Amino acid sequence: MPTTTSSSSSSAASSSSGNRQADVFSRLASSDPEVKLKALREVKNQIIGNRTKKLSFLKLGAVPAIASALADADDSDECNNILVQSAAALGSFACGFEAGVQAVLDAGVFPHLLRLLTNPDEKVVDAGARSLRMIFQSNLAPKYDFLQEKNMEFLFSLLNSENENVSGLGASIIAHACGTSVEQRLLCDAGVLEKLVILLDGSLSQREACLESLATVLKNNPEAVSHFVGLEAGRYLSSVTEFTKDRYPRTRLLSCLCLVVIYNTSPSYFLNMGTKSSLITTLLELLNEPGQSGDDAALGFSCLIADKEDLQKLAYEADAVKNIVDILKTDSELHPKRLQGLFLSLAELCSKLEDCRCSFLSLQVLDLLINALRHKNADVRTAACICFRNAARSVKNLSAGRLSQEHVMLPLV
């Protein structure tokens, strides 16, 4: 019986995998440095990009064991490889995996990772900085108090570092920890914009961290936007604009999001219609990108066109409605964040322009809306409701009874 054989094989494979993981885990506590080092490498290599294996090792208690290996290793040359592999493994657990971030923080590794930044070996410093950046990409990251002078001094020491991972870490801390206008003002008064723009000329990782940080510092901050635009007679604004044409999708996205922040904060700096059209076109292209870039592009696009009839007209002319609906009609399961952004974008497009409403409703989207109204994610349901409300402003379609049918109205109720 094929089904039984297949099931037995699957069970055996799963058991074998679990045994291997348990074996690796047991070797993490070995007193032999070479055995421990090999185990650290194996864990790191197994979990990179694999959420299932991350979860399996979490259940085994691998993170506290790796944290112990990191804490026990001193700064001598003999321990450098263990420091590097421990930090790399912890960073891999934290990368895009909130349960991993929580486990890493619960294991108390934060001060030990900070310690690595002052190690004389550049590889150790790199590993520590990369791991900390993974942590600071999460909302679970420790709150960074910019009001404390020692913290501000430490932040600027990171930004001033010649090590690209360390300076990138400084930018990442700003991007994910600066959340109030008071913190924005403190950073700007301390000269953070002048430090950040230097990273625009740096490596790919520095550039992307810088773009994300700039968007955070400039958001709803007209004084900071004015200062940024004035730096070197607008050179850095031109650089950010040019990055929207970069070959790397993530760089294109982050530069677009930075420009969206600048435009929403100070529209007077975007009088050029060509710049607006280019921004819309680039974000529409990025909607098709896999993973986080596509998810963020959807929300970024909705923020760009919100309450702006001129941009909504440009987006309509760029066939935005059809492009978005085509994405929603794909068979692949979309992340809730992307669904939210796509429906909010459609809601904005339908908010003012009858042409957009008619175009949207002509694409046989009612089933898509109904499914979204029943989605398990509250943000998706809310976005779908807003979309439905704005589309329902179409007198033509209301009078035709297309939006008042029972199977459409029930999910709303």
Coordinates of C-alpha atoms in Angstrom, one line a residue:
M1 CA 0.0 0.0 0.0
P2 CA 1.8 3.2 -1.2
T3 CA 0.2 5.5 1.3
T4 CA 1.4 3.4 4.2
T5 CA 4.9 3.2 2.8
S6 CA 5.0 6.9 2.1
S7 CA 3.8 7.7 5.6
S8 CA 6.4 5.3 7.2
S9 CA 9.2 6.9 5.1
S10 CA 8.1 10.4 6.2
S11 CA 7.9 9.4 9.8
A12 CA 11.4 7.7 9.6
A13 CA 12.9 10.8 8.0
S14 CA 11.3 13.1 10.6
S15 CA 12.7 10.9 13.4
S16 CA 16.1 10.8 11.9
S17 CA 16.2 14.6 11.6
G18 CA 15.1 15.0 15.2
N19 CA 17.8 12.6 16.3
R20 CA 20.5 14.6 14.4
Q21 CA 19.3 17.8 15.9
A22 CA 19.4 16.3 19.4
D23 CA 22.9 15.1 18.7
V24 CA 24.0 18.5 17.6
F25 CA 22.3 20.1 20.7
S26 CA 24.1 17.7 23.1
R27 CA 27.5 18.7 21.5
L28 CA 26.9 22.4 22.1
A29 CA 27.7 21.9 25.8
S30 CA 30.9 19.9 25.1
S31 CA 34.1 20.9 27.0
D32 CA 36.1 20.2 23.8
P33 CA 36.3 23.6 22.0
E34 CA 36.5 21.9 18.6
V35 CA 33.4 19.8 19.2
K36 CA 31.5 22.8 20.4
L37 CA 32.7 24.9 17.4
K38 CA 31.6 22.2 14.9
A39 CA 28.2 22.0 16.7
L40 CA 27.7 25.8 16.5
R41 CA 28.4 25.8 12.8
E42 CA 26.0 22.9 12.2
V43 CA 23.2 24.7 14.0
K44 CA 23.8 27.9 12.1
N45 CA 23.9 26.2 8.8
Q46 CA 20.8 24.2 9.4
I47 CA 18.6 27.1 10.6
I48 CA 19.5 29.7 8.0
G49 CA 16.3 30.6 6.1
N50 CA 14.5 27.6 7.7
R51 CA 11.8 28.5 10.1
T52 CA 10.8 24.9 10.8
K53 CA 14.4 24.0 11.9
K54 CA 14.6 27.2 13.9
L55 CA 11.5 26.1 15.8
S56 CA 12.8 22.6 16.3
F57 CA 16.1 23.9 17.8
L58 CA 14.2 26.4 19.9
K59 CA 12.1 23.6 21.5
L60 CA 15.4 21.7 22.2
G61 CA 16.7 24.7 24.1
A62 CA 19.5 25.5 21.7
V63 CA 19.4 29.3 22.2
P64 CA 20.3 29.2 25.9
A65 CA 23.0 26.6 25.1
I66 CA 24.5 28.9 22.4
A67 CA 24.2 31.9 24.7
S68 CA 26.2 30.0 27.3
A69 CA 28.9 29.2 24.8
L70 CA 29.1 32.9 23.9
A71 CA 29.2 34.0 27.6
D72 CA 31.8 31.5 28.5
A73 CA 34.2 32.4 25.7
D74 CA 36.7 35.1 26.6
D75 CA 38.3 37.6 24.2
S76 CA 41.4 35.6 23.6
D77 CA 42.4 34.6 20.0
E78 CA 41.7 30.9 20.8
C79 CA 38.0 31.7 21.4
N80 CA 37.4 34.0 18.4
N81 CA 35.9 31.3 16.2
I82 CA 33.5 30.3 19.0
L83 CA 32.5 34.0 19.4
V84 CA 31.9 34.4 15.7
Q85 CA 29.9 31.2 15.3
S86 CA 27.8 31.8 18.5
A87 CA 26.9 35.3 17.4
A88 CA 26.1 34.2 13.9
A89 CA 23.9 31.4 15.1
L90 CA 22.0 33.8 17.5
G91 CA 21.6 36.3 14.6
S92 CA 20.2 33.5 12.4
F93 CA 17.6 32.6 15.1
A94 CA 16.6 36.3 15.3
C95 CA 16.4 36.9 11.5
G96 CA 12.8 37.4 10.5
F97 CA 11.6 35.1 13.3
E98 CA 9.9 36.8 16.3
A99 CA 10.0 33.7 18.5
G100 CA 13.7 33.5 17.8
V101 CA 14.2 37.1 18.8
Q102 CA 12.3 36.5 22.0
A103 CA 14.4 33.4 22.8
V104 CA 17.6 35.3 22.1
L105 CA 16.6 38.2 24.4
D106 CA 15.3 35.8 27.1
A107 CA 18.7 34.1 27.1
G108 CA 20.4 37.4 28.2
V109 CA 22.8 37.6 25.3
F110 CA 22.4 41.3 24.6
P111 CA 25.3 42.5 26.8
H112 CA 27.5 39.7 25.5
L113 CA 26.8 40.7 21.9
L114 CA 27.6 44.4 22.7
R115 CA 30.9 43.2 24.2
L116 CA 31.9 41.8 20.8
L117 CA 31.9 45.3 19.3
T118 CA 35.1 46.1 21.1
N119 CA 36.9 42.9 20.3
P120 CA 40.2 43.5 18.5
D121 CA 39.4 40.9 15.9
E122 CA 37.4 42.4 13.0
K123 CA 35.5 39.1 12.3
V124 CA 34.2 39.0 15.8
V125 CA 33.1 42.6 15.6
D126 CA 31.3 41.9 12.3
A127 CA 29.5 38.9 13.7
G128 CA 28.4 40.8 16.8
A129 CA 27.2 43.8 14.8
R130 CA 25.2 41.6 12.3
S131 CA 23.5 39.7 15.1
L132 CA 22.5 42.9 16.9
R133 CA 21.1 44.3 13.6
M134 CA 18.9 41.2 13.3
I135 CA 17.6 41.9 16.8
F136 CA 16.9 45.6 16.1
Q137 CA 14.9 44.7 13.0
S138 CA 12.2 43.4 15.4
N139 CA 9.7 45.2 17.4
L140 CA 10.8 43.1 20.4
A141 CA 14.2 44.8 20.4
P142 CA 15.1 46.5 23.7
K143 CA 14.0 50.1 23.9
Y144 CA 16.9 52.4 23.2
D145 CA 16.8 55.6 25.4
F146 CA 18.1 58.5 23.3
L147 CA 17.6 60.8 26.3
Q148 CA 20.6 59.3 28.1
E149 CA 23.8 61.0 27.1
K150 CA 25.8 57.8 27.3
N151 CA 23.4 56.1 24.9
M152 CA 23.7 59.0 22.4
E153 CA 27.5 58.8 22.7
F154 CA 27.5 55.1 22.1
L155 CA 25.2 55.6 19.1
F156 CA 27.5 58.1 17.5
S157 CA 30.5 55.9 18.1
L158 CA 28.7 53.2 16.1
L159 CA 27.9 55.7 13.3
N160 CA 31.5 56.9 13.2
S161 CA 32.9 53.4 12.9
E162 CA 34.8 52.4 9.8
N163 CA 33.4 48.9 10.1
E164 CA 30.3 48.9 7.8
N165 CA 28.4 46.4 9.9
V166 CA 28.9 48.6 13.0
S167 CA 27.9 51.8 11.4
G168 CA 25.0 50.0 9.8
L169 CA 24.0 48.8 13.3
G170 CA 23.9 52.4 14.4
A171 CA 21.6 53.3 11.6
S172 CA 19.4 50.3 12.3
I173 CA 19.0 51.3 16.0
I174 CA 17.7 54.7 14.8
A175 CA 15.3 53.2 12.3
H176 CA 13.7 50.9 14.8
A177 CA 14.0 52.8 18.1
C178 CA 13.3 56.4 17.2
G179 CA 9.5 56.8 17.7
T180 CA 8.7 60.2 19.0
S181 CA 9.1 63.8 17.8
V182 CA 11.3 64.5 20.9
E183 CA 13.7 61.7 19.9
Q184 CA 13.7 63.0 16.3
R185 CA 14.6 66.5 17.6
L186 CA 17.3 65.2 19.9
L187 CA 19.0 63.2 17.1
C188 CA 18.8 66.1 14.6
D189 CA 20.2 68.6 17.2
A190 CA 23.1 66.2 17.8
G191 CA 23.9 66.1 14.1
V192 CA 22.6 62.7 13.1
L193 CA 21.5 63.7 9.6
E194 CA 25.1 64.7 8.8
K195 CA 26.3 61.3 10.0
L196 CA 23.6 59.3 8.2
V197 CA 24.1 60.9 4.8
I198 CA 27.7 59.7 4.7
L199 CA 26.4 56.2 4.7
L200 CA 24.5 56.9 1.4
D201 CA 27.9 56.6 -0.3
G202 CA 28.8 53.4 1.5
S203 CA 28.2 49.7 1.0
L204 CA 24.8 48.2 0.1
S205 CA 24.0 47.3 3.7
Q206 CA 25.0 50.8 4.9
R207 CA 23.0 52.5 2.2
E208 CA 19.8 50.5 3.0
A209 CA 20.2 51.0 6.8
C210 CA 20.7 54.8 6.1
L211 CA 17.6 55.1 3.9
E212 CA 15.5 53.4 6.5
S213 CA 16.8 55.6 9.3
L214 CA 16.4 58.8 7.2
A215 CA 12.7 57.9 6.7
T216 CA 12.3 57.5 10.5
V217 CA 14.0 60.8 11.4
L218 CA 12.2 62.8 8.7
K219 CA 8.7 61.5 9.1
N220 CA 6.3 64.3 10.0
N221 CA 9.3 66.5 10.8
P222 CA 9.3 69.5 8.4
E223 CA 12.4 71.1 10.0
A224 CA 14.4 67.9 9.6
V225 CA 13.2 67.6 6.0
S226 CA 14.2 71.2 5.2
H227 CA 17.6 70.6 6.8
F228 CA 18.1 67.3 4.9
V229 CA 17.1 68.8 1.5
G230 CA 19.5 71.7 2.1
L231 CA 22.6 69.5 2.8
E232 CA 25.2 70.2 0.1
A233 CA 22.6 72.0 -2.0
G234 CA 20.3 69.1 -2.4
R235 CA 22.9 66.5 -3.3
Y236 CA 21.6 63.9 -0.9
L237 CA 17.9 64.3 -2.0
S238 CA 19.1 63.7 -5.5
S239 CA 21.0 60.6 -4.3
V240 CA 17.9 59.2 -2.7
T241 CA 15.9 59.9 -5.9
E242 CA 18.5 58.2 -8.0
F243 CA 18.4 55.1 -5.8
T244 CA 14.8 54.5 -6.9
K245 CA 16.5 53.2 -10.1
D246 CA 18.9 50.9 -8.3
R247 CA 19.3 47.3 -9.4
Y248 CA 18.5 46.0 -6.0
P249 CA 14.8 45.9 -5.2
R250 CA 15.2 46.5 -1.5
T251 CA 17.3 49.7 -2.2
R252 CA 14.6 50.9 -4.7
L253 CA 11.9 50.3 -2.1
L254 CA 13.6 52.0 0.8
S255 CA 14.5 55.0 -1.4
C256 CA 10.9 55.2 -2.5
L257 CA 9.6 55.0 1.1
C258 CA 12.0 57.7 2.1
L259 CA 10.7 60.0 -0.7
V260 CA 7.1 59.2 0.3
V261 CA 7.9 60.4 3.8
I262 CA 9.5 63.6 2.5
Y263 CA 6.6 64.2 0.1
N264 CA 4.0 63.6 2.8
T265 CA 5.8 65.9 5.2
S266 CA 6.8 68.7 2.8
P267 CA 5.0 68.4 -0.6
S268 CA 6.7 71.6 -1.8
Y269 CA 9.9 69.7 -2.6
F270 CA 8.0 67.6 -5.2
L271 CA 6.8 70.0 -7.8
N272 CA 8.3 68.0 -10.6
M273 CA 5.5 65.8 -12.2
G274 CA 8.1 63.5 -13.6
T275 CA 9.4 62.6 -10.1
K276 CA 5.9 61.9 -8.9
S277 CA 5.1 59.6 -11.9
S278 CA 8.4 57.8 -11.5
L279 CA 7.7 57.2 -7.8
I280 CA 4.3 55.7 -8.6
T281 CA 5.7 53.5 -11.4
T282 CA 8.5 52.2 -9.3
L283 CA 6.2 51.3 -6.3
L284 CA 3.7 49.6 -8.6
E285 CA 6.6 47.5 -10.0
L286 CA 7.7 46.6 -6.5
L287 CA 4.3 45.3 -5.6
N288 CA 5.2 42.1 -7.4
E289 CA 8.4 41.6 -5.4
P290 CA 8.4 38.5 -3.1
G291 CA 8.7 38.8 0.7
Q292 CA 9.0 41.9 2.8
S293 CA 9.8 44.2 -0.1
G294 CA 6.5 43.6 -1.8
D295 CA 4.6 43.8 1.5
D296 CA 6.2 47.1 2.4
A297 CA 5.7 48.5 -1.1
A298 CA 1.9 47.9 -0.9
L299 CA 1.6 50.0 2.3
G300 CA 4.1 52.6 0.9
F301 CA 2.0 53.0 -2.2
S302 CA -1.2 53.6 -0.2
C303 CA 0.6 56.2 1.9
L304 CA 1.8 58.0 -1.2
I305 CA -1.6 58.4 -2.8
A306 CA -3.7 59.0 0.3
D307 CA -5.9 62.1 0.0
K308 CA -4.0 63.3 -3.1
E309 CA -6.2 63.4 -6.2
D310 CA -3.4 64.5 -8.5
L311 CA -1.4 61.4 -7.6
Q312 CA -4.4 59.2 -7.7
K313 CA -5.0 60.3 -11.3
L314 CA -1.4 59.5 -12.2
A315 CA -1.8 56.1 -10.6
Y316 CA -5.0 55.5 -12.5
E317 CA -3.2 56.4 -15.8
A318 CA -0.5 54.0 -14.8
D319 CA -3.1 51.2 -14.7
A320 CA -2.7 50.8 -10.9
V321 CA -6.2 49.4 -10.4
K322 CA -5.7 46.5 -12.8
N323 CA -2.2 45.8 -11.6
I324 CA -3.3 45.6 -7.9
V325 CA -6.4 43.4 -8.8
D326 CA -4.2 41.1 -10.8
I327 CA -2.0 40.6 -7.8
L328 CA -5.0 39.9 -5.6
K329 CA -6.2 37.3 -8.1
T330 CA -3.0 35.3 -8.1
D331 CA -3.2 31.8 -6.6
S332 CA -0.4 32.3 -4.2
E333 CA -1.2 33.1 -0.6
L334 CA -0.4 36.8 0.1
H335 CA 1.0 38.0 3.5
P336 CA -1.7 39.8 5.5
K337 CA 0.5 43.0 5.5
R338 CA 0.5 42.9 1.7
L339 CA -3.2 42.3 1.5
Q340 CA -3.8 45.2 3.9
G341 CA -1.6 47.5 1.7
L342 CA -3.2 46.4 -1.5
F343 CA -6.8 47.0 -0.3
L344 CA -5.8 50.3 1.3
S345 CA -4.3 51.3 -2.0
L346 CA -7.5 50.4 -3.8
A347 CA -9.5 52.3 -1.2
E348 CA -7.5 55.4 -1.8
L349 CA -7.8 55.1 -5.6
C350 CA -11.6 54.7 -5.2
S351 CA -11.9 57.6 -2.7
K352 CA -12.2 60.5 -5.1
L353 CA -12.2 59.3 -8.7
E354 CA -15.3 57.7 -10.3
D355 CA -13.2 56.3 -13.1
C356 CA -11.2 54.3 -10.6
R357 CA -14.4 53.0 -8.9
C358 CA -15.9 51.9 -12.2
S359 CA -12.6 50.3 -13.3
F360 CA -12.3 48.5 -10.0
L361 CA -15.8 47.1 -10.0
S362 CA -15.6 46.1 -13.7
L363 CA -12.8 43.7 -12.9
Q364 CA -15.1 41.2 -11.1
V365 CA -13.6 41.9 -7.6
L366 CA -16.6 41.3 -5.4
D367 CA -15.5 37.8 -4.5
L368 CA -12.1 39.2 -3.6
L369 CA -13.7 41.8 -1.3
I370 CA -16.0 39.2 0.3
N371 CA -13.0 36.9 1.1
A372 CA -11.0 39.8 2.5
L373 CA -14.0 40.8 4.7
R374 CA -13.8 37.3 6.2
H375 CA -10.0 37.2 6.6
K376 CA -8.7 36.1 10.0
N377 CA -6.5 39.2 10.2
A378 CA -8.3 42.3 11.5
D379 CA -6.1 44.8 9.6
V380 CA -7.0 43.0 6.3
R381 CA -10.7 43.1 7.2
T382 CA -10.5 46.8 8.1
A383 CA -8.7 47.6 4.8
A384 CA -11.4 45.7 2.9
C385 CA -14.2 47.6 4.6
I386 CA -12.6 50.9 3.7
C387 CA -12.2 49.7 0.1
F388 CA -15.8 48.6 0.0
R389 CA -17.0 51.9 1.4
N390 CA -15.1 54.0 -1.1
A391 CA -16.1 51.8 -4.0
A392 CA -19.7 52.1 -2.9
R393 CA -19.6 55.8 -3.6
S394 CA -20.1 55.0 -7.2
V395 CA -23.7 56.1 -7.9
K396 CA -23.7 54.2 -11.2
N397 CA -22.9 50.8 -9.6
L398 CA -25.1 51.4 -6.6
S399 CA -28.1 52.1 -8.8
A400 CA -27.3 48.9 -10.7
G401 CA -27.6 47.0 -7.4
R402 CA -24.1 45.4 -7.7
L403 CA -23.1 46.3 -4.2
S404 CA -26.3 45.7 -2.3
Q405 CA -26.7 41.9 -2.9
E406 CA -27.2 39.8 0.2
H407 CA -23.9 37.8 -0.2
V408 CA -22.0 41.1 -0.4
M409 CA -23.7 42.8 2.6
L410 CA -23.6 39.9 5.0
P411 CA -19.8 39.9 5.7
L412 CA -20.0 43.6 6.3
V413 CA -22.6 43.1 9.0

